[in-house]
PDB file of C-alpha atoms in Angstrom:
ATOM      1  CA  ASP A  26     -17.578 -58.418  31.094  1.00 47.00           C
ATOM      2  CA  ILE A  27     -21.183 -57.233  30.889  1.00 46.00           C
ATOM      3  CA  ASP A  28     -23.927 -58.731  32.994  1.00 50.00           C
ATOM      4  CA  ILE A  29     -27.027 -58.500  30.803  1.00 46.00           C
ATOM      5  CA  THR A  30     -29.243 -59.260  33.750  1.00 46.00           C
ATOM      6  CA  LYS A  31     -28.529 -55.813  35.008  1.00 51.00           C
ATOM      7  CA  ASP A  32     -29.699 -52.575  33.471  1.00 51.00           C
ATOM      8  CA  GLY A  33     -27.220 -50.024  32.175  1.00 54.00           C
ATOM      9  CA  TRP A  34     -25.082 -52.030  29.809  1.00 51.00           C
ATOM     10  CA  ARG A  35     -26.947 -50.961  26.683  1.00 57.00           C
ATOM     11  CA  GLY A  36     -25.390 -47.950  24.918  1.00 60.00           C
ATOM     12  CA  LYS A  37     -22.128 -48.090  26.826  1.00 67.00           C
ATOM     13  CA  GLU A  38     -19.187 -46.941  24.656  1.00 73.00           C
ATOM     14  CA  HIS A  39     -15.744 -45.427  24.878  1.00 76.00           C
ATOM     15  CA  HIS A  40     -12.673 -44.573  22.810  1.00 78.00           C
ATOM     16  CA  VAL A  41      -9.174 -45.881  23.419  1.00 82.00           C
ATOM     17  CA  GLU A  42      -5.913 -44.942  21.693  1.00 85.00           C
ATOM     18  CA  PHE A  43      -3.078 -47.421  22.077  1.00 83.00           C
ATOM     19  CA  PHE A  44       0.286 -48.193  20.548  1.00 86.00           C
ATOM     20  CA  CYS A  45       0.924 -51.715  19.325  1.00 86.00           C
ATOM     21  CA  LYS A  46       4.628 -52.422  19.728  1.00 87.00           C
ATOM     22  CA  LYS A  47       4.489 -55.560  17.623  1.00 86.00           C
ATOM     23  CA  ALA A  48       2.925 -53.775  14.664  1.00 86.00           C
ATOM     24  CA  ASP A  49       4.658 -50.485  15.439  1.00 89.00           C
ATOM     25  CA  ARG A  50       1.348 -48.734  14.803  1.00 89.00           C
ATOM     26  CA  TRP A  51      -1.092 -46.474  16.623  1.00 89.00           C
ATOM     27  CA  PHE A  52      -4.764 -47.391  16.742  1.00 89.00           C
ATOM     28  CA  ASP A  53      -7.933 -45.592  17.735  1.00 89.00           C
ATOM     29  CA  CYS A  54     -10.479 -48.111  19.010  1.00 86.00           C
ATOM     30  CA  TYR A  55     -14.194 -47.430  19.371  1.00 84.00           C
ATOM     31  CA  ILE A  56     -15.646 -49.922  21.867  1.00 80.00           C
ATOM     32  CA  PHE A  57     -19.365 -50.340  22.392  1.00 79.00           C
ATOM     33  CA  TYR A  58     -21.828 -53.019  23.528  1.00 76.00           C
ATOM     34  CA  GLN A  59     -24.683 -54.448  21.521  1.00 75.00           C
ATOM     35  CA  GLU A  60     -27.435 -56.954  22.302  1.00 73.00           C
ATOM     36  CA  TRP A  61     -27.071 -60.053  20.123  1.00 76.00           C
ATOM     37  CA  LEU A  62     -29.898 -62.090  18.597  1.00 77.00           C
ATOM     38  CA  ASP A  63     -29.958 -64.469  21.552  1.00 76.00           C
ATOM     39  CA  GLY A  64     -30.166 -61.575  24.004  1.00 70.00           C
ATOM     40  CA  SER A  65     -26.542 -61.731  25.070  1.00 72.00           C
ATOM     41  CA  ALA A  66     -24.294 -58.682  25.317  1.00 73.00           C
ATOM     42  CA  VAL A  67     -21.619 -58.446  22.674  1.00 77.00           C
ATOM     43  CA  ARG A  68     -18.581 -56.163  22.828  1.00 78.00           C
ATOM     44  CA  MET A  69     -17.947 -54.556  19.459  1.00 80.00           C
ATOM     45  CA  ILE A  70     -14.542 -53.073  18.669  1.00 81.00           C
ATOM     46  CA  LEU A  71     -13.861 -50.920  15.618  1.00 85.00           C
ATOM     47  CA  GLY A  72     -10.206 -50.091  15.174  1.00 85.00           C
ATOM     48  CA  THR A  73      -8.693 -47.380  12.979  1.00 89.00           C
ATOM     49  CA  ASP A  74      -5.022 -47.051  12.160  1.00 90.00           C
ATOM     50  CA  ILE A  75      -4.052 -43.485  13.180  1.00 90.00           C
ATOM     51  CA  THR A  76      -0.280 -43.842  12.871  1.00 90.00           C
ATOM     52  CA  GLU A  77      -0.060 -41.307  10.032  1.00 90.00           C
ATOM     53  CA  LYS A  78      -2.352 -38.913  11.897  1.00 89.00           C
ATOM     54  CA  LYS A  79      -0.130 -39.155  14.982  1.00 88.00           C
ATOM     55  CA  ARG A  80       2.948 -38.548  12.842  1.00 89.00           C
ATOM     56  CA  LEU A  81       1.379 -35.478  11.228  1.00 91.00           C
ATOM     57  CA  ILE A  82       0.298 -34.068  14.609  1.00 90.00           C
ATOM     58  CA  LYS A  83       3.814 -34.547  15.960  1.00 89.00           C
ATOM     59  CA  GLU A  84       5.315 -32.936  12.844  1.00 91.00           C
ATOM     60  CA  ILE A  85       2.900 -29.990  13.038  1.00 92.00           C
ATOM     61  CA  ALA A  86       3.747 -29.498  16.732  1.00 90.00           C
ATOM     62  CA  ARG A  87       7.440 -29.491  15.848  1.00 90.00           C
ATOM     63  CA  LYS A  88       6.884 -26.953  13.059  1.00 91.00           C
ATOM     64  CA  ILE A  89       4.798 -24.736  15.351  1.00 91.00           C
ATOM     65  CA  LYS A  90       7.573 -24.806  17.953  1.00 90.00           C
ATOM     66  CA  GLN A  91      10.160 -23.897  15.310  1.00 89.00           C
ATOM     67  CA  LEU A  92       7.931 -21.115  13.963  1.00 91.00           C
ATOM     68  CA  LYS A  93       7.388 -19.735  17.455  1.00 90.00           C
ATOM     69  CA  GLN A  94      11.138 -19.698  18.068  1.00 88.00           C
ATOM     70  CA  LEU A  95      11.712 -18.009  14.692  1.00 89.00           C
ATOM     71  CA  ILE A  96       9.056 -15.364  15.445  1.00 88.00           C
ATOM     72  CA  GLU A  97      10.602 -14.660  18.852  1.00 87.00           C
ATOM     73  CA  LYS A  98      14.044 -14.360  17.255  1.00 86.00           C
ATOM     74  CA  GLU A  99      12.803 -12.073  14.463  1.00 85.00           C
ATOM     75  CA  THR A 100      10.846  -9.963  16.973  1.00 81.00           C
ATOM     76  CA  GLU A 101      13.973  -9.470  19.059  1.00 84.00           C
ATOM     77  CA  ILE A 102      16.018  -8.592  15.953  1.00 79.00           C
ATOM     78  CA  ARG A 103      13.342  -6.077  14.928  1.00 74.00           C
ATOM     79  CA  LYS A 104      13.351  -4.506  18.388  1.00 74.00           C
ATOM     80  CA  GLN A 105      17.129  -4.178  18.315  1.00 77.00           C
ATOM     81  CA  THR A 106      16.992  -2.757  14.782  1.00 72.00           C
ATOM     82  CA  GLU A 107      14.381  -0.187  15.773  1.00 69.00           C
ATOM     83  CA  LYS A 108      16.497   0.842  18.780  1.00 70.00           C
ATOM     84  CA  MET A 109      19.513   1.218  16.511  1.00 70.00           C
ATOM     85  CA  LEU A 110      17.507   3.256  13.984  1.00 67.00           C
ATOM     86  CA  GLU A 111      16.123   5.477  16.726  1.00 65.00           C
ATOM     87  CA  HIS A 112      19.626   6.026  18.109  1.00 64.00           C
ATOM     88  CA  GLN A 113      20.925   6.760  14.599  1.00 65.00           C
ATOM     89  CA  SER A 114      18.118   9.239  14.015  1.00 63.00           C
ATOM     90  CA  LYS A 115      18.796  10.947  17.345  1.00 66.00           C
ATOM     91  CA  LEU A 116      22.485  11.239  16.491  1.00 63.00           C
ATOM     92  CA  ALA A 117      21.524  12.912  13.202  1.00 63.00           C
ATOM     93  CA  SER A 118      19.248  15.296  15.109  1.00 62.00           C
ATOM     94  CA  LEU A 119      22.075  15.906  17.558  1.00 64.00           C
ATOM     95  CA  GLY A 120      24.173  17.249  14.702  1.00 66.00           C
ATOM     96  CA  GLU A 121      21.326  19.575  13.719  1.00 66.00           C
ATOM     97  CA  VAL A 122      21.006  20.840  17.304  1.00 65.00           C
ATOM     98  CA  MET A 123      24.768  21.399  17.618  1.00 68.00           C
ATOM     99  CA  GLY A 124      24.660  23.463  14.423  1.00 67.00           C
ATOM    100  CA  ALA A 125      21.776  25.508  15.804  1.00 63.00           C
ATOM    101  CA  ILE A 126      23.600  26.138  19.078  1.00 67.00           C
ATOM    102  CA  ALA A 127      26.788  27.193  17.284  1.00 69.00           C
ATOM    103  CA  HIS A 128      24.691  29.631  15.268  1.00 60.00           C
ATOM    104  CA  GLN A 129      22.885  30.931  18.371  1.00 63.00           C
ATOM    105  CA  TRP A 130      26.171  31.506  20.195  1.00 71.00           C
ATOM    106  CA  LYS A 131      27.653  33.735  17.491  1.00 71.00           C
ATOM    107  CA  GLN A 132      25.578  36.813  18.274  1.00 70.00           C
ATOM    108  CA  PRO A 133      25.940  36.816  22.093  1.00 73.00           C
ATOM    109  CA  LEU A 134      29.672  36.072  21.834  1.00 81.00           C
ATOM    110  CA  ASN A 135      30.106  38.970  19.413  1.00 77.00           C
ATOM    111  CA  TYR A 136      28.079  41.159  21.769  1.00 74.00           C
ATOM    112  CA  ILE A 137      30.267  40.194  24.746  1.00 84.00           C
ATOM    113  CA  ALA A 138      33.382  40.935  22.685  1.00 83.00           C
ATOM    114  CA  LEU A 139      32.009  44.421  21.872  1.00 82.00           C
ATOM    115  CA  ILE A 140      31.215  45.060  25.561  1.00 83.00           C
ATOM    116  CA  ILE A 141      34.744  44.063  26.608  1.00 88.00           C
ATOM    117  CA  GLN A 142      36.226  46.202  23.824  1.00 84.00           C
ATOM    118  CA  ASP A 143      34.115  49.170  24.925  1.00 83.00           C
ATOM    119  CA  VAL A 144      35.217  48.722  28.567  1.00 85.00           C
ATOM    120  CA  GLN A 145      38.849  48.523  27.469  1.00 86.00           C
ATOM    121  CA  GLU A 146      38.599  51.693  25.364  1.00 84.00           C
ATOM    122  CA  SER A 147      36.751  53.560  28.125  1.00 85.00           C
ATOM    123  CA  PHE A 148      39.462  52.565  30.593  1.00 85.00           C
ATOM    124  CA  ALA A 149      42.193  53.747  28.207  1.00 86.00           C
ATOM    125  CA  ARG A 150      40.435  57.111  27.842  1.00 85.00           C
ATOM    126  CA  GLN A 151      39.877  57.253  31.608  1.00 85.00           C
ATOM    127  CA  GLU A 152      36.122  57.366  30.970  1.00 85.00           C
ATOM    128  CA  LEU A 153      35.263  54.117  32.767  1.00 83.00           C
ATOM    129  CA  THR A 154      32.816  55.139  35.469  1.00 87.00           C
ATOM    130  CA  GLU A 155      31.281  52.855  38.078  1.00 87.00           C
ATOM    131  CA  GLU A 156      27.891  53.178  36.378  1.00 88.00           C
ATOM    132  CA  LYS A 157      29.340  52.216  32.990  1.00 86.00           C
ATOM    133  CA  MET A 158      31.182  49.271  34.523  1.00 88.00           C
ATOM    134  CA  THR A 159      28.035  48.062  36.318  1.00 89.00           C
ATOM    135  CA  ASN A 160      26.044  48.318  33.100  1.00 86.00           C
ATOM    136  CA  ALA A 161      28.710  46.392  31.184  1.00 85.00           C
ATOM    137  CA  VAL A 162      28.705  43.618  33.804  1.00 88.00           C
ATOM    138  CA  HIS A 163      24.892  43.455  33.701  1.00 86.00           C
ATOM    139  CA  LEU A 164      24.784  43.196  29.905  1.00 83.00           C
ATOM    140  CA  THR A 165      27.534  40.573  29.907  1.00 86.00           C
ATOM    141  CA  MET A 166      25.723  38.481  32.520  1.00 87.00           C
ATOM    142  CA  GLN A 167      22.564  38.600  30.418  1.00 80.00           C
ATOM    143  CA  GLN A 168      24.419  37.195  27.433  1.00 77.00           C
ATOM    144  CA  LEU A 169      26.141  34.557  29.552  1.00 83.00           C
ATOM    145  CA  GLN A 170      22.776  33.494  30.944  1.00 78.00           C
ATOM    146  CA  PHE A 171      21.496  33.110  27.391  1.00 74.00           C
ATOM    147  CA  LEU A 172      24.491  30.909  26.558  1.00 75.00           C
ATOM    148  CA  SER A 173      23.888  28.860  29.713  1.00 78.00           C
ATOM    149  CA  ASN A 174      20.202  28.366  28.845  1.00 71.00           C
ATOM    150  CA  THR A 175      21.178  27.233  25.358  1.00 68.00           C
ATOM    151  CA  ILE A 176      23.514  24.617  26.835  1.00 73.00           C
ATOM    152  CA  ASP A 177      20.754  23.437  29.194  1.00 70.00           C
ATOM    153  CA  ASP A 178      18.394  23.018  26.231  1.00 64.00           C
ATOM    154  CA  PHE A 179      21.073  21.101  24.367  1.00 64.00           C
ATOM    155  CA  ARG A 180      21.808  18.835  27.351  1.00 66.00           C
ATOM    156  CA  SER A 181      18.086  18.165  27.786  1.00 63.00           C
ATOM    157  CA  PHE A 182      17.690  17.255  24.133  1.00 62.00           C
ATOM    158  CA  VAL A 183      20.614  14.807  23.986  1.00 59.00           C
ATOM    159  CA  ARG A 184      19.665  13.016  27.202  1.00 60.00           C
ATOM    160  CA  MET A 185      18.936   9.530  25.868  1.00 52.00           C
ATOM    161  CA  GLN A 186      17.273   7.883  28.862  1.00 53.00           C
ATOM    162  CA  HIS A 187      13.514   7.572  28.813  1.00 59.00           C
ATOM    163  CA  GLN A 188      12.029   9.935  31.419  1.00 67.00           C
ATOM    164  CA  ASP A 189       8.255  10.110  31.553  1.00 74.00           C
ATOM    165  CA  LYS A 190       6.835  13.222  33.151  1.00 81.00           C
ATOM    166  CA  ARG A 191       4.036  15.716  32.733  1.00 87.00           C
ATOM    167  CA  PHE A 192       5.068  18.418  30.280  1.00 90.00           C
ATOM    168  CA  ASP A 193       3.664  21.225  28.153  1.00 92.00           C
ATOM    169  CA  VAL A 194       3.734  20.227  24.465  1.00 93.00           C
ATOM    170  CA  PHE A 195       3.614  23.863  23.320  1.00 94.00           C
ATOM    171  CA  LYS A 196       6.606  24.782  25.506  1.00 91.00           C
ATOM    172  CA  ALA A 197       8.602  21.776  24.268  1.00 90.00           C
ATOM    173  CA  ILE A 198       7.938  22.638  20.624  1.00 93.00           C
ATOM    174  CA  HIS A 199       8.637  26.339  21.285  1.00 91.00           C
ATOM    175  CA  LYS A 200      12.166  25.408  22.444  1.00 86.00           C
ATOM    176  CA  ILE A 201      12.855  23.638  19.134  1.00 86.00           C
ATOM    177  CA  VAL A 202      11.348  26.480  17.088  1.00 89.00           C
ATOM    178  CA  SER A 203      13.421  29.085  18.992  1.00 84.00           C
ATOM    179  CA  MET A 204      16.561  27.028  18.503  1.00 80.00           C
ATOM    180  CA  PHE A 205      16.175  26.735  14.717  1.00 83.00           C
ATOM    181  CA  SER A 206      14.340  29.900  13.654  1.00 85.00           C
ATOM    182  CA  ALA A 207      17.572  31.879  13.074  1.00 80.00           C
ATOM    183  CA  ILE A 208      19.113  29.165  10.868  1.00 82.00           C
ATOM    184  CA  LEU A 209      15.885  28.829   8.887  1.00 88.00           C
ATOM    185  CA  LYS A 210      15.674  32.603   8.431  1.00 88.00           C
ATOM    186  CA  GLU A 211      19.113  32.548   6.798  1.00 83.00           C
ATOM    187  CA  GLN A 212      17.614  30.147   4.247  1.00 88.00           C
ATOM    188  CA  HIS A 213      14.731  32.551   3.644  1.00 92.00           C
ATOM    189  CA  ILE A 214      12.302  30.352   5.602  1.00 93.00           C
ATOM    190  CA  ASN A 215       9.956  31.614   8.305  1.00 94.00           C
ATOM    191  CA  ILE A 216       8.695  29.255  10.990  1.00 94.00           C
ATOM    192  CA  GLU A 217       5.609  30.075  13.015  1.00 95.00           C
ATOM    193  CA  LEU A 218       4.099  28.360  16.047  1.00 95.00           C
ATOM    194  CA  PHE A 219       0.423  28.759  16.920  1.00 95.00           C
ATOM    195  CA  GLY A 220      -1.067  27.649  20.201  1.00 92.00           C
ATOM    196  CA  GLN A 221      -1.165  28.539  23.851  1.00 89.00           C
ATOM    197  CA  MET A 222       1.335  27.934  26.655  1.00 85.00           C
ATOM    198  CA  GLY A 223       0.031  25.733  29.460  1.00 83.00           C
ATOM    199  CA  LYS A 224      -2.960  24.368  27.537  1.00 86.00           C
ATOM    200  CA  TYR A 225      -1.509  21.149  26.099  1.00 88.00           C
ATOM    201  CA  LEU A 226      -0.246  19.072  29.023  1.00 88.00           C
ATOM    202  CA  ILE A 227       0.473  15.372  28.534  1.00 89.00           C
ATOM    203  CA  ASN A 228       2.455  12.607  30.178  1.00 87.00           C
ATOM    204  CA  GLY A 229       5.453  11.140  28.381  1.00 86.00           C
ATOM    205  CA  ASN A 230       9.017  11.742  27.272  1.00 84.00           C
ATOM    206  CA  GLU A 231       9.424  15.410  26.300  1.00 85.00           C
ATOM    207  CA  ASN A 232      12.483  14.640  24.198  1.00 82.00           C
ATOM    208  CA  ASP A 233      10.459  12.270  22.020  1.00 86.00           C
ATOM    209  CA  ILE A 234       8.040  15.005  20.938  1.00 89.00           C
ATOM    210  CA  LYS A 235      10.997  17.369  20.341  1.00 87.00           C
ATOM    211  CA  HIS A 236      12.658  14.725  18.205  1.00 84.00           C
ATOM    212  CA  VAL A 237       9.497  14.210  16.139  1.00 90.00           C
ATOM    213  CA  ILE A 238       8.966  17.936  15.569  1.00 92.00           C
ATOM    214  CA  LEU A 239      12.610  18.488  14.646  1.00 87.00           C
ATOM    215  CA  ASN A 240      12.376  15.729  12.023  1.00 87.00           C
ATOM    216  CA  LEU A 241       9.221  17.275  10.559  1.00 93.00           C
ATOM    217  CA  ILE A 242      10.819  20.750  10.491  1.00 92.00           C
ATOM    218  CA  ASN A 243      13.843  19.347   8.661  1.00 88.00           C
ATOM    219  CA  ASN A 244      11.551  17.585   6.191  1.00 89.00           C
ATOM    220  CA  ALA A 245       9.683  20.815   5.528  1.00 93.00           C
ATOM    221  CA  LYS A 246      12.924  22.752   5.087  1.00 91.00           C
ATOM    222  CA  ASP A 247      14.278  20.138   2.646  1.00 89.00           C
ATOM    223  CA  ALA A 248      11.013  20.213   0.678  1.00 91.00           C
ATOM    224  CA  ILE A 249      11.143  24.006   0.338  1.00 94.00           C
ATOM    225  CA  CYS A 250      14.812  24.016  -0.700  1.00 91.00           C
ATOM    226  CA  SER A 251      14.205  21.188  -3.188  1.00 89.00           C
ATOM    227  CA  SER A 252      11.219  23.015  -4.661  1.00 91.00           C
ATOM    228  CA  ARG A 253      13.395  26.082  -5.240  1.00 91.00           C
ATOM    229  CA  ARG A 254      16.159  24.039  -6.875  1.00 88.00           C
ATOM    230  CA  ASN A 255      13.685  22.314  -9.178  1.00 87.00           C
ATOM    231  CA  GLY A 256      12.169  25.596 -10.268  1.00 86.00           C
ATOM    232  CA  ASN A 257       8.774  24.787  -8.771  1.00 86.00           C
ATOM    233  CA  MET A 258       9.082  27.702  -6.371  1.00 87.00           C
ATOM    234  CA  PRO A 259      10.595  31.150  -7.049  1.00 88.00           C
ATOM    235  CA  ILE A 260      14.017  31.592  -5.443  1.00 86.00           C
ATOM    236  CA  ASP A 261      12.920  34.791  -3.741  1.00 85.00           C
ATOM    237  CA  GLU A 262       9.641  33.374  -2.386  1.00 90.00           C
ATOM    238  CA  VAL A 263       9.669  33.069   1.401  1.00 93.00           C
ATOM    239  CA  GLY A 264       9.458  29.513   2.669  1.00 94.00           C
ATOM    240  CA  ILE A 265       6.822  28.995   5.344  1.00 95.00           C
ATOM    241  CA  ILE A 266       6.631  26.318   8.032  1.00 96.00           C
ATOM    242  CA  GLU A 267       3.611  26.479  10.311  1.00 96.00           C
ATOM    243  CA  ILE A 268       3.115  24.426  13.474  1.00 96.00           C
ATOM    244  CA  THR A 269      -0.351  24.557  15.002  1.00 96.00           C
ATOM    245  CA  LEU A 270      -1.581  23.032  18.260  1.00 95.00           C
ATOM    246  CA  GLU A 271      -5.271  22.384  18.907  1.00 94.00           C
ATOM    247  CA  LYS A 272      -7.284  20.458  21.455  1.00 90.00           C
ATOM    248  CA  SER A 273     -10.395  18.447  20.578  1.00 87.00           C
ATOM    249  CA  ASP A 274     -12.646  16.416  22.857  1.00 84.00           C
ATOM    250  CA  TYR A 275     -10.422  13.360  22.499  1.00 86.00           C
ATOM    251  CA  ASN A 276      -7.006  14.449  21.197  1.00 91.00           C
ATOM    252  CA  ILE A 277      -4.241  16.995  21.225  1.00 93.00           C
ATOM    253  CA  ILE A 278      -3.676  17.726  17.533  1.00 95.00           C
ATOM    254  CA  ILE A 279      -0.355  18.999  16.160  1.00 96.00           C
ATOM    255  CA  THR A 280      -0.143  19.954  12.494  1.00 96.00           C
ATOM    256  CA  VAL A 281       3.102  20.790  10.689  1.00 96.00           C
ATOM    257  CA  SER A 282       2.622  22.275   7.219  1.00 96.00           C
ATOM    258  CA  ASP A 283       4.843  23.953   4.635  1.00 95.00           C
ATOM    259  CA  ASN A 284       4.697  25.554   1.192  1.00 94.00           C
ATOM    260  CA  GLY A 285       7.231  23.193  -0.365  1.00 92.00           C
ATOM    261  CA  GLY A 286       4.875  21.797  -2.993  1.00 90.00           C
ATOM    262  CA  GLY A 287       3.820  18.557  -1.311  1.00 90.00           C
ATOM    263  CA  ILE A 288       4.585  14.871  -1.800  1.00 90.00           C
ATOM    264  CA  PRO A 289       3.921  13.016  -5.095  1.00 89.00           C
ATOM    265  CA  ASP A 290       0.694  11.020  -4.887  1.00 88.00           C
ATOM    266  CA  ASP A 291       2.367   7.774  -5.942  1.00 89.00           C
ATOM    267  CA  ILE A 292       4.695   7.729  -2.902  1.00 89.00           C
ATOM    268  CA  ILE A 293       2.767   9.573  -0.191  1.00 90.00           C
ATOM    269  CA  ASN A 294       1.542   6.298   1.330  1.00 89.00           C
ATOM    270  CA  SER A 295       5.124   5.025   1.667  1.00 88.00           C
ATOM    271  CA  VAL A 296       6.803   7.949   3.440  1.00 87.00           C
ATOM    272  CA  PHE A 297       6.577   6.281   6.868  1.00 86.00           C
ATOM    273  CA  ASP A 298       8.152   3.029   5.667  1.00 83.00           C
ATOM    274  CA  PRO A 299      11.683   2.301   6.916  1.00 74.00           C
ATOM    275  CA  TYR A 300      14.507   3.203   4.502  1.00 69.00           C
ATOM    276  CA  PHE A 301      12.120   4.871   2.071  1.00 67.00           C
ATOM    277  CA  THR A 302      13.557   8.170   0.833  1.00 70.00           C
ATOM    278  CA  THR A 303      13.576  10.386  -2.243  1.00 67.00           C
ATOM    279  CA  LYS A 304      16.560  12.419  -1.032  1.00 64.00           C
ATOM    280  CA  TYR A 305      19.971  11.857  -2.608  1.00 55.00           C
ATOM    281  CA  GLU A 306      21.707  11.496   0.769  1.00 58.00           C
ATOM    282  CA  GLY A 307      18.639  10.524   2.804  1.00 55.00           C
ATOM    283  CA  THR A 308      18.557   7.526   5.148  1.00 58.00           C
ATOM    284  CA  GLY A 309      14.798   6.947   5.040  1.00 63.00           C
ATOM    285  CA  ILE A 310      14.494   6.517   8.797  1.00 72.00           C
ATOM    286  CA  GLY A 311      13.367   9.996   9.918  1.00 77.00           C
ATOM    287  CA  LEU A 312       9.613   9.664   9.347  1.00 85.00           C
ATOM    288  CA  TYR A 313       9.696   5.984  10.293  1.00 83.00           C
ATOM    289  CA  ILE A 314      11.148   6.938  13.688  1.00 82.00           C
ATOM    290  CA  CYS A 315       8.564   9.729  14.015  1.00 86.00           C
ATOM    291  CA  LYS A 316       5.785   7.186  13.522  1.00 89.00           C
ATOM    292  CA  ASN A 317       7.292   4.797  16.082  1.00 85.00           C
ATOM    293  CA  LEU A 318       7.770   7.522  18.701  1.00 86.00           C
ATOM    294  CA  VAL A 319       4.250   8.928  18.282  1.00 92.00           C
ATOM    295  CA  GLU A 320       2.655   5.477  18.475  1.00 91.00           C
ATOM    296  CA  GLN A 321       4.819   3.867  21.155  1.00 85.00           C
ATOM    297  CA  SER A 322       5.578   6.821  23.438  1.00 85.00           C
ATOM    298  CA  PHE A 323       2.205   8.564  23.303  1.00 90.00           C
ATOM    299  CA  GLY A 324      -0.270   5.992  21.948  1.00 91.00           C
ATOM    300  CA  GLY A 325      -1.015   8.419  19.130  1.00 93.00           C
ATOM    301  CA  SER A 326      -0.998   8.490  15.360  1.00 94.00           C
ATOM    302  CA  ILE A 327       0.692  10.456  12.591  1.00 94.00           C
ATOM    303  CA  SER A 328      -0.536  10.951   9.029  1.00 95.00           C
ATOM    304  CA  VAL A 329       0.209  13.131   6.025  1.00 94.00           C
ATOM    305  CA  VAL A 330      -1.826  14.663   3.200  1.00 95.00           C
ATOM    306  CA  ASN A 331      -1.104  17.266   0.550  1.00 94.00           C
ATOM    307  CA  GLY A 332      -2.567  20.685   1.286  1.00 91.00           C
ATOM    308  CA  ASN A 333      -2.933  23.659  -1.033  1.00 90.00           C
ATOM    309  CA  ARG A 334       0.723  24.691  -0.695  1.00 90.00           C
ATOM    310  CA  GLY A 335       2.548  21.611   0.480  1.00 93.00           C
ATOM    311  CA  ALA A 336       2.575  18.635   2.834  1.00 94.00           C
ATOM    312  CA  VAL A 337       0.500  18.676   6.017  1.00 96.00           C
ATOM    313  CA  PHE A 338       1.551  16.276   8.773  1.00 96.00           C
ATOM    314  CA  THR A 339      -0.977  15.673  11.544  1.00 96.00           C
ATOM    315  CA  ILE A 340      -0.142  14.167  14.934  1.00 96.00           C
ATOM    316  CA  LYS A 341      -2.953  13.069  17.245  1.00 95.00           C
ATOM    317  CA  ILE A 342      -2.223  12.277  20.891  1.00 93.00           C
ATOM    318  CA  PRO A 343      -5.168  10.830  22.866  1.00 90.00           C
ATOM    319  CA  LEU A 344      -6.223  12.843  25.892  1.00 81.00           C
ATOM    320  CA  GLU A 345      -6.366   9.549  27.843  1.00 68.00           C
ATOM    321  CA  ASN A 346      -2.584   9.872  27.772  1.00 54.00           C
ATOM    322  CA  ASP A 347      -2.962  12.871  30.088  1.00 50.00           C
ATOM    323  CA  MET A 348      -4.921  10.795  32.585  1.00 45.00           C
ATOM    324  CA  LEU A 349      -2.069   8.333  33.014  1.00 40.00           C
ATOM    325  CA  PHE A 350      -0.051  10.770  35.087  1.00 38.00           C
TER     326      PHE A 350
END
């Protein structure tokens, strides 16, 4: 009740929401006080049925909850799919590396066989001196050390666990280039690396950058071979893959270019999409994985344009990445 003999009652108002069990309805009541003609205080109540509004709010809340659960489920599925794709891509790269190692081992194994044969023949002719034997052992150990280093590189590449450390990007890429240069040369393709050892140090997973570069090398090789098959490039023309490292004020920049003729303009914007491929037996996950690794492992970016001779892929890794170590 309002005592009109006291100040403060004029202008008083408040809102109340209540549920009427008898009517099974929700109401929003606006209550305020007004001075009547005789000077008395009158309580005014304006009620609005908000049952439908309450029902809609409840329904929207339920839909939002369902949508949130669906988003969380789809996000988890996407994460698992990306992990599976990355693993699948690494297994494909593993096959490439095994092929490169088998190729690299041929020459030193043949050399060791020749050394042993020479020692055997020298012994049969009684010409095996201590000096000749020492030299043979030294040469054999050199070749065995090369084989051991190749195995170490292979073991490092296939190690799947994520190990962040400070590493030299040029040195990491040089290992991949050295591993595949002989195989590429057999296909009449030269690969060149430009940069400087010890200048491009970043923090991250070294294997991730190796994996990216290997995918881009394979793409360049496939483009060159395809261009030859299609008659767009003379069979006897030397294929060229160039990898260049530069350092700007804000980024380490890696460019991988080739003379394979480039990517058609109508699909160049789709090459990083998952499962997009123009190759007969392609999976369409190689460049997609490259993009994920560059962005997620190094906070960088990867793009592609057509140059004068072929595709030019550019990777930018922020120098802030180096400060994280």
